[in-house]
Coordinates of C-alpha atoms in Angstrom, one line a residue:
X28 CA 71.4 109.3 149.7
X29 CA 69.2 108.0 146.5
X30 CA 72.1 106.4 144.6
X31 CA 73.4 105.1 147.9
X32 CA 69.2 103.5 148.2
X33 CA 70.1 102.6 144.6
X34 CA 73.4 100.7 145.0
X35 CA 72.1 98.5 147.6
X36 CA 69.3 97.4 145.9
X37 CA 70.9 96.6 143.1
X38 CA 74.0 94.8 144.5
X39 CA 70.5 93.2 146.9
X40 CA 69.4 92.1 143.7
X41 CA 72.1 90.4 142.9
X42 CA 72.2 88.0 145.6
X43 CA 68.8 86.6 145.4
X44 CA 69.3 86.6 142.1
X45 CA 72.1 83.5 142.9
X46 CA 70.0 82.1 145.5
X47 CA 66.5 81.7 144.1
X48 CA 68.8 79.7 140.8
X49 CA 70.8 77.5 143.8
X50 CA 67.6 77.7 145.1
X51 CA 65.3 76.3 142.6
X52 CA 68.0 73.8 141.0
X53 CA 67.8 72.6 145.3
X54 CA 63.8 72.3 145.3
X55 CA 63.1 70.9 141.4
X56 CA 65.2 67.4 142.8
X57 CA 62.5 66.8 145.4
X58 CA 58.7 65.0 144.7
X59 CA 55.7 67.3 144.6
X60 CA 54.6 68.4 148.0
X61 CA 51.7 70.2 148.8
X62 CA 51.7 74.2 149.2
X63 CA 53.0 74.9 152.5
X64 CA 54.2 71.2 153.2
X65 CA 57.0 71.0 156.7
X66 CA 58.2 68.3 155.0
X67 CA 59.6 69.7 152.2
X68 CA 62.0 72.7 153.8
X69 CA 62.9 70.0 156.3
X70 CA 64.5 67.2 153.1
X71 CA 65.8 70.8 151.5
X72 CA 67.6 71.9 154.9
X73 CA 69.9 68.5 154.0
X74 CA 70.2 69.6 150.5
X75 CA 73.9 71.5 150.8
X76 CA 73.1 73.1 146.5
X77 CA 69.7 75.0 148.9
X78 CA 71.1 76.1 152.0
X79 CA 73.8 77.5 150.5
X80 CA 71.1 79.4 147.6
X81 CA 71.1 80.6 151.4
X82 CA 73.4 82.5 151.8
X83 CA 73.1 85.5 148.5
X84 CA 69.9 85.8 149.7
X85 CA 70.1 86.3 153.5
X86 CA 72.9 89.0 151.8
X87 CA 71.1 90.1 149.0
X88 CA 68.1 90.6 152.6
X89 CA 71.0 92.9 154.8
X90 CA 71.2 94.8 151.5
X91 CA 67.6 95.3 151.3
X92 CA 66.9 96.9 154.2
X93 CA 69.9 99.4 154.3
X94 CA 68.3 100.8 150.4
X95 CA 65.0 100.9 151.8
X96 CA 66.5 102.4 155.5
X97 CA 67.8 105.2 152.6
X98 CA 65.5 105.0 149.7
X99 CA 61.0 104.9 149.6
X100 CA 60.0 101.3 148.7
X101 CA 58.3 102.9 145.2
X102 CA 61.9 102.7 144.7
X103 CA 64.1 101.3 146.5
X104 CA 61.6 97.5 145.2
X105 CA 60.3 97.8 142.0
X106 CA 64.9 98.3 141.7
X107 CA 65.7 94.0 143.0
X108 CA 63.8 93.3 139.1
X109 CA 66.9 93.5 137.5
X110 CA 68.1 90.5 139.2
X111 CA 66.2 88.6 136.1
X112 CA 69.1 89.2 134.8
X113 CA 70.9 87.1 136.3
X114 CA 69.2 84.5 137.3
X115 CA 67.9 83.0 133.3
X116 CA 71.3 82.7 133.2
X117 CA 72.4 81.5 136.4
X118 CA 69.6 78.7 136.0
X119 CA 70.8 77.8 132.7
X120 CA 75.1 77.4 133.0
X121 CA 73.6 75.6 136.7
X122 CA 71.6 73.2 133.6
X123 CA 74.8 73.2 130.9
X124 CA 72.3 74.0 128.5
X125 CA 70.9 77.9 126.4
X126 CA 68.7 80.5 128.3
X127 CA 64.6 79.3 126.1
X128 CA 64.2 82.0 123.8
X129 CA 60.9 82.4 125.4
X130 CA 61.7 83.0 129.1
X131 CA 64.5 85.5 127.4
X132 CA 62.0 87.4 126.1
X133 CA 59.4 87.2 129.2
X134 CA 62.6 88.2 131.4
X135 CA 63.1 91.1 128.6
X136 CA 59.6 92.0 128.1
X137 CA 59.2 92.3 132.7
X138 CA 62.9 94.5 133.1
X139 CA 62.8 97.1 129.9
X140 CA 58.2 98.0 131.5
X141 CA 59.1 98.1 134.6
X142 CA 62.6 100.4 134.1
X143 CA 60.2 102.5 131.7
X144 CA 57.7 102.6 134.5
X145 CA 60.0 103.1 137.6
X146 CA 62.1 106.4 135.3
X147 CA 58.8 107.5 133.8
X148 CA 57.2 107.3 137.5
X149 CA 59.6 109.6 140.0
X150 CA 59.2 108.5 143.3
X151 CA 59.2 110.0 145.9
X152 CA 59.4 109.5 149.8
X153 CA 56.4 109.5 152.3
X154 CA 55.9 109.0 155.8
X155 CA 57.8 106.5 157.2
X156 CA 56.0 104.3 159.2
X157 CA 51.9 103.4 158.4
X158 CA 48.4 104.2 160.6
X159 CA 47.0 101.3 162.6
X160 CA 44.3 101.4 159.9
X161 CA 46.5 100.9 157.2
X162 CA 48.3 98.4 158.8
X163 CA 45.3 96.3 159.1
X164 CA 44.2 97.5 155.2
X165 CA 47.5 95.9 153.8
X166 CA 46.8 92.3 155.7
X167 CA 43.9 92.5 154.5
X168 CA 44.1 93.1 150.6
X169 CA 47.3 90.8 150.3
X170 CA 45.6 87.9 151.9
X171 CA 42.9 87.7 149.6
X172 CA 45.1 88.0 146.6
X173 CA 46.5 85.2 148.7
X174 CA 44.0 82.9 149.1
X175 CA 43.0 83.4 145.6
X176 CA 46.3 82.5 144.1
X177 CA 46.7 78.5 146.2
X178 CA 43.0 78.7 145.3
X179 CA 44.0 78.6 141.3
X180 CA 46.8 77.3 142.1
X181 CA 45.7 73.9 143.5
X182 CA 43.5 72.6 140.5
X183 CA 47.2 74.4 138.6
X184 CA 49.7 72.2 136.7
X185 CA 53.3 73.4 135.9
X186 CA 53.8 76.7 134.7
X187 CA 50.8 77.9 134.9
X188 CA 50.9 76.9 138.8
X189 CA 53.8 78.0 139.2
X190 CA 53.2 81.2 138.4
X191 CA 50.6 81.2 140.5
X192 CA 52.6 80.1 143.5
X193 CA 55.2 82.6 142.2
X194 CA 52.9 85.8 142.8
X195 CA 51.8 84.9 146.2
X196 CA 55.4 84.4 146.9
X197 CA 55.3 88.0 145.6
X198 CA 52.6 89.0 147.7
X199 CA 54.5 87.6 150.8
X200 CA 57.5 89.8 150.1
X201 CA 56.0 92.8 149.7
X202 CA 55.4 92.2 153.3
X203 CA 58.1 91.4 154.3
X204 CA 59.4 95.0 152.7
X205 CA 57.6 96.8 154.0
X206 CA 57.5 95.7 158.0
X207 CA 61.3 95.5 157.1
X208 CA 61.2 99.6 155.8
X209 CA 59.6 99.9 159.2
X210 CA 61.5 97.6 161.6
X211 CA 64.4 99.0 160.2
X212 CA 63.6 102.4 161.4
X213 CA 63.3 101.5 164.6
X214 CA 66.5 99.7 165.0
X215 CA 68.6 103.2 164.0
X216 CA 65.7 105.2 166.6
X217 CA 66.9 102.8 168.9
X218 CA 67.7 98.9 168.8
X219 CA 66.8 97.5 171.9
X220 CA 63.4 99.1 172.3
X221 CA 62.9 97.8 168.5
X222 CA 63.5 93.9 169.6
X223 CA 60.4 93.9 171.0
X224 CA 58.9 95.4 168.8
X225 CA 55.8 93.6 166.9
X226 CA 57.0 94.0 163.3
X227 CA 60.3 92.0 164.3
X228 CA 57.7 89.0 164.7
X229 CA 55.6 89.7 162.2
X230 CA 58.2 90.4 159.4
X231 CA 59.6 86.8 160.9
X232 CA 56.3 84.7 160.4
X233 CA 55.8 86.8 156.3
X234 CA 59.0 85.8 155.8
X235 CA 59.4 82.3 156.9
X236 CA 55.5 81.7 155.1
X237 CA 56.8 83.3 151.8
X238 CA 60.2 80.8 152.1
X239 CA 58.1 77.7 152.0
X240 CA 55.7 79.0 149.5
X241 CA 58.7 79.8 147.0
X242 CA 60.4 76.2 147.2
X243 CA 57.3 75.0 146.0
X244 CA 56.6 77.9 142.7
X245 CA 60.2 76.4 141.8
X246 CA 58.7 72.7 142.4
X247 CA 56.7 73.7 139.4
X248 CA 58.1 74.5 135.8
X249 CA 61.5 76.0 134.5
X250 CA 62.7 78.9 137.2
X251 CA 61.5 81.4 134.2
X252 CA 57.9 80.9 135.7
X253 CA 57.6 81.4 139.2
X254 CA 60.5 83.9 139.4
X255 CA 58.9 86.6 137.0
X256 CA 56.1 87.0 138.9
X257 CA 57.9 86.3 142.3
X258 CA 60.2 89.7 140.7
X259 CA 57.1 92.0 139.6
X260 CA 54.8 90.8 141.6
X261 CA 56.9 92.1 145.0
X262 CA 58.1 95.6 143.4
X263 CA 54.1 96.4 141.7
X264 CA 52.6 95.3 144.8
X265 CA 55.1 97.5 147.0
X266 CA 54.1 99.7 145.4
X267 CA 50.8 99.7 145.6
X268 CA 51.5 99.4 149.9
X269 CA 53.5 102.2 149.6
X270 CA 51.6 105.1 148.3
X271 CA 49.0 103.7 149.9
X272 CA 49.7 103.2 153.4
X273 CA 53.4 105.1 153.3
X274 CA 51.7 107.8 151.1
X275 CA 54.4 108.2 149.0
X276 CA 54.5 109.9 144.9
X277 CA 53.9 108.7 141.5
X278 CA 53.4 110.9 138.9
X279 CA 51.3 108.8 137.1
X280 CA 49.6 111.8 135.1
X281 CA 49.8 113.7 131.4
X282 CA 52.3 112.6 129.0
X283 CA 53.7 110.3 131.2
X284 CA 50.8 108.0 130.2
X285 CA 51.8 107.7 127.2
X286 CA 55.0 105.4 128.6
X287 CA 53.7 104.2 131.7
X288 CA 51.5 102.1 130.9
X289 CA 52.7 100.3 127.3
X290 CA 55.3 99.6 130.0
X291 CA 52.7 97.7 132.8
X292 CA 51.3 96.4 129.8
X293 CA 55.0 94.5 128.7
X294 CA 54.5 93.6 132.7
X295 CA 51.2 91.9 131.8
X296 CA 52.8 90.2 128.6
X297 CA 55.7 89.0 129.7
X298 CA 54.3 87.1 132.8
X299 CA 51.5 85.7 130.6
X300 CA 54.1 84.2 127.8
X301 CA 56.5 82.4 131.5
X302 CA 53.5 80.9 132.8
X303 CA 52.8 79.6 128.7
X304 CA 55.7 78.2 128.3
X305 CA 55.2 75.0 128.3
X306 CA 58.4 72.4 129.2
X307 CA 57.9 69.1 132.2
X308 CA 58.7 69.9 135.8
X309 CA 62.0 71.3 136.9
X310 CA 62.3 73.2 132.9
X311 CA 65.8 71.8 131.9
X312 CA 65.5 68.0 131.8
X313 CA 66.7 66.8 135.7
X314 CA 63.8 64.2 137.0
X315 CA 63.3 64.3 141.2
X316 CA 65.1 62.5 143.0
X317 CA 64.8 61.1 146.8
X318 CA 68.9 62.0 147.1
X319 CA 69.4 64.6 149.6
X320 CA 73.1 65.2 147.7
X321 CA 73.5 67.9 145.6

């Protein structure tokens, strides 16, 4: 069922791209808020553009869940990066401008790098669910990365802050993907018992944290900075978790390394390029305003 998983993942990527462009447009019109400040979330709930952006987000999540049912994390999550091709021109179209050349180069480097790595590494499925100790390890490692990113973002500004918050958001979203894969398997096996399963409640909490942090990331700099970090860190973290916790396999030896190493370097270059682009908050000349209507 790998072709079905690929098709569903690509459709999910397109939905996430549309949702990201609409939500970033709404979030950058709000005054700056502290990380995890619930007031930002409450204000965004009154913006029609942001609410409209949640519809493709929800659709994308459902498509992602089904894709994870039929394909491994190491395949489905990296495919979501294809949505970056659509999100950057969408943001530019909403702002009635051309995409910034630096953004295009950054996104292209990341997409080509991750795409090449995915093709050469040939991801294959593993166990349906990690052990308890594996879950604990994933939680501790993910939590440490998020804390470090939030601490550094506290003193950073503009695109760099957006990138750091984007990295933390990507970690949250990789957690959502991992929990979603485990929970979806239980839903297909026994729908009623899945409602009392701890994966469901952990999924809600992690998902909510990711959404709130995502909006803070979208408030800082152009869309390419946080979106590049989110869309890249999410699949990379998911691949690491897939290999270590779900025992999925990748081919990373021999002559394959001649392609895989440059691919990883291309992804690192793309993130650096997006996070260091000069430009004010919003990236498209818009200023935050108190009007809740778009």
